[in-house]
């Protein structure tokens, strides 16, 4: 993953970054709760661990918990979970890289254990993996679990992933956001709202030229960028324009940091 995400760095910097990430994960898993926090009164979810044999959705208060994974007493992973009234939300997972490999990827294994815990121990109907960003390579694994649903950002309706993903890929040029639910009686799209209409009749290019961008404290417009930068940012700004409308798009400052 590091090689794919940071391929633009020199081999020396990639090696240093990989070493740093490995050491950080090893330290965090070895000491998941800082010394400063250990000196204070421990939160309830730390001082009263949940035993699987006695756990049910009725006996566990809603809140944040840590699920610990050990091999022969050695802590190899820590899963951060939110217990909700009708489901289990997987927030984050920290694990020792040395214990994860292609034969048994710890991230996928822990997700399957959380699903099993949600279904067979807590007996809750829903397991939530968080936001799905198709353009983010690190988040695409969420689409591998089935059956699963994605939430339509306009209609707030859950749509089966096998139906939602093709629509997401076809509608959104940056694969970030799209209308996933198709209501009866006609087509729908992010740009068809009356509140997103262009009251002054400006064309899209004119609105894009008047949008205010900011990076590292410096403000500029899209025409101030080199051609490659304009090509990269144009579909992103078009998606923003579809969601926010022309008035809000030119009245705000878009921070690219």
mmCIF file of N, CA and C in Angstrom, residues 115 119 125-127 129 142-150 159-162:
data_model
loop_
_atom_site.group_PDB
_atom_site.id
_atom_site.type_symbol
_atom_site.label_atom_id
_atom_site.label_comp_id
_atom_site.label_asym_id
_atom_site.label_seq_id
_atom_site.Cartn_x
_atom_site.Cartn_y
_atom_site.Cartn_z
ATOM 1 N N UNK A 115 -18.215 -8.794 12.148
ATOM 2 C CA UNK A 115 -19.511 -9.182 11.579
ATOM 3 C C UNK A 115 -20.094 -10.356 12.347
ATOM 4 N N UNK A 119 -23.561 -10.273 14.520
ATOM 5 C CA UNK A 119 -24.679 -11.133 14.164
ATOM 6 C C UNK A 119 -24.988 -12.186 15.226
ATOM 7 N N UNK A 125 -28.937 -6.199 13.743
ATOM 8 C CA UNK A 125 -29.170 -6.410 12.303
ATOM 9 C C UNK A 125 -28.180 -5.731 11.371
ATOM 10 N N UNK A 126 -27.407 -4.717 11.861
ATOM 11 C CA UNK A 126 -26.606 -3.939 10.934
ATOM 12 C C UNK A 126 -25.150 -3.821 11.392
ATOM 13 N N UNK A 127 -24.250 -3.920 10.406
ATOM 14 C CA UNK A 127 -22.816 -3.702 10.612
ATOM 15 C C UNK A 127 -22.394 -2.581 9.674
ATOM 16 N N UNK A 129 -19.589 0.004 8.049
ATOM 17 C CA UNK A 129 -18.166 0.143 7.736
ATOM 18 C C UNK A 129 -17.746 1.590 7.500
ATOM 19 N N UNK A 142 -14.147 -2.068 1.324
ATOM 20 C CA UNK A 142 -15.491 -2.078 1.898
ATOM 21 C C UNK A 142 -16.519 -2.595 0.908
ATOM 22 N N UNK A 143 -16.248 -2.443 -0.391
ATOM 23 C CA UNK A 143 -17.173 -2.938 -1.398
ATOM 24 C C UNK A 143 -17.073 -4.427 -1.644
ATOM 25 N N UNK A 144 -16.139 -5.106 -0.971
ATOM 26 C CA UNK A 144 -15.942 -6.538 -1.190
ATOM 27 C C UNK A 144 -16.865 -7.394 -0.332
ATOM 28 N N UNK A 145 -17.512 -6.781 0.670
ATOM 29 C CA UNK A 145 -18.383 -7.552 1.563
ATOM 30 C C UNK A 145 -19.808 -7.527 1.018
ATOM 31 N N UNK A 146 -20.464 -8.697 1.067
ATOM 32 C CA UNK A 146 -21.804 -8.802 0.515
ATOM 33 C C UNK A 146 -22.659 -9.730 1.384
ATOM 34 N N UNK A 147 -23.974 -9.478 1.404
ATOM 35 C CA UNK A 147 -24.665 -8.338 0.780
ATOM 36 C C UNK A 147 -24.428 -7.055 1.569
ATOM 37 N N UNK A 148 -24.324 -5.937 0.865
ATOM 38 C CA UNK A 148 -24.108 -4.646 1.521
ATOM 39 C C UNK A 148 -24.865 -3.565 0.764
ATOM 40 N N UNK A 149 -25.083 -2.435 1.433
ATOM 41 C CA UNK A 149 -25.830 -1.325 0.852
ATOM 42 C C UNK A 149 -25.023 -0.036 0.967
ATOM 43 N N UNK A 150 -25.272 0.893 0.051
ATOM 44 C CA UNK A 150 -24.731 2.254 0.119
ATOM 45 C C UNK A 150 -25.905 3.216 0.283
ATOM 46 N N UNK A 159 -29.303 1.549 -0.855
ATOM 47 C CA UNK A 159 -29.359 0.899 -2.162
ATOM 48 C C UNK A 159 -28.361 -0.249 -2.175
ATOM 49 N N UNK A 160 -28.749 -1.448 -2.652
ATOM 50 C CA UNK A 160 -27.793 -2.563 -2.731
ATOM 51 C C UNK A 160 -26.527 -2.159 -3.487
ATOM 52 N N UNK A 161 -25.377 -2.555 -2.972
ATOM 53 C CA UNK A 161 -24.108 -2.136 -3.556
ATOM 54 C C UNK A 161 -23.970 -2.579 -5.006
ATOM 55 N N UNK A 162 -24.512 -3.744 -5.350
ATOM 56 C CA UNK A 162 -24.397 -4.223 -6.734
ATOM 57 C C UNK A 162 -25.124 -3.296 -7.707
#
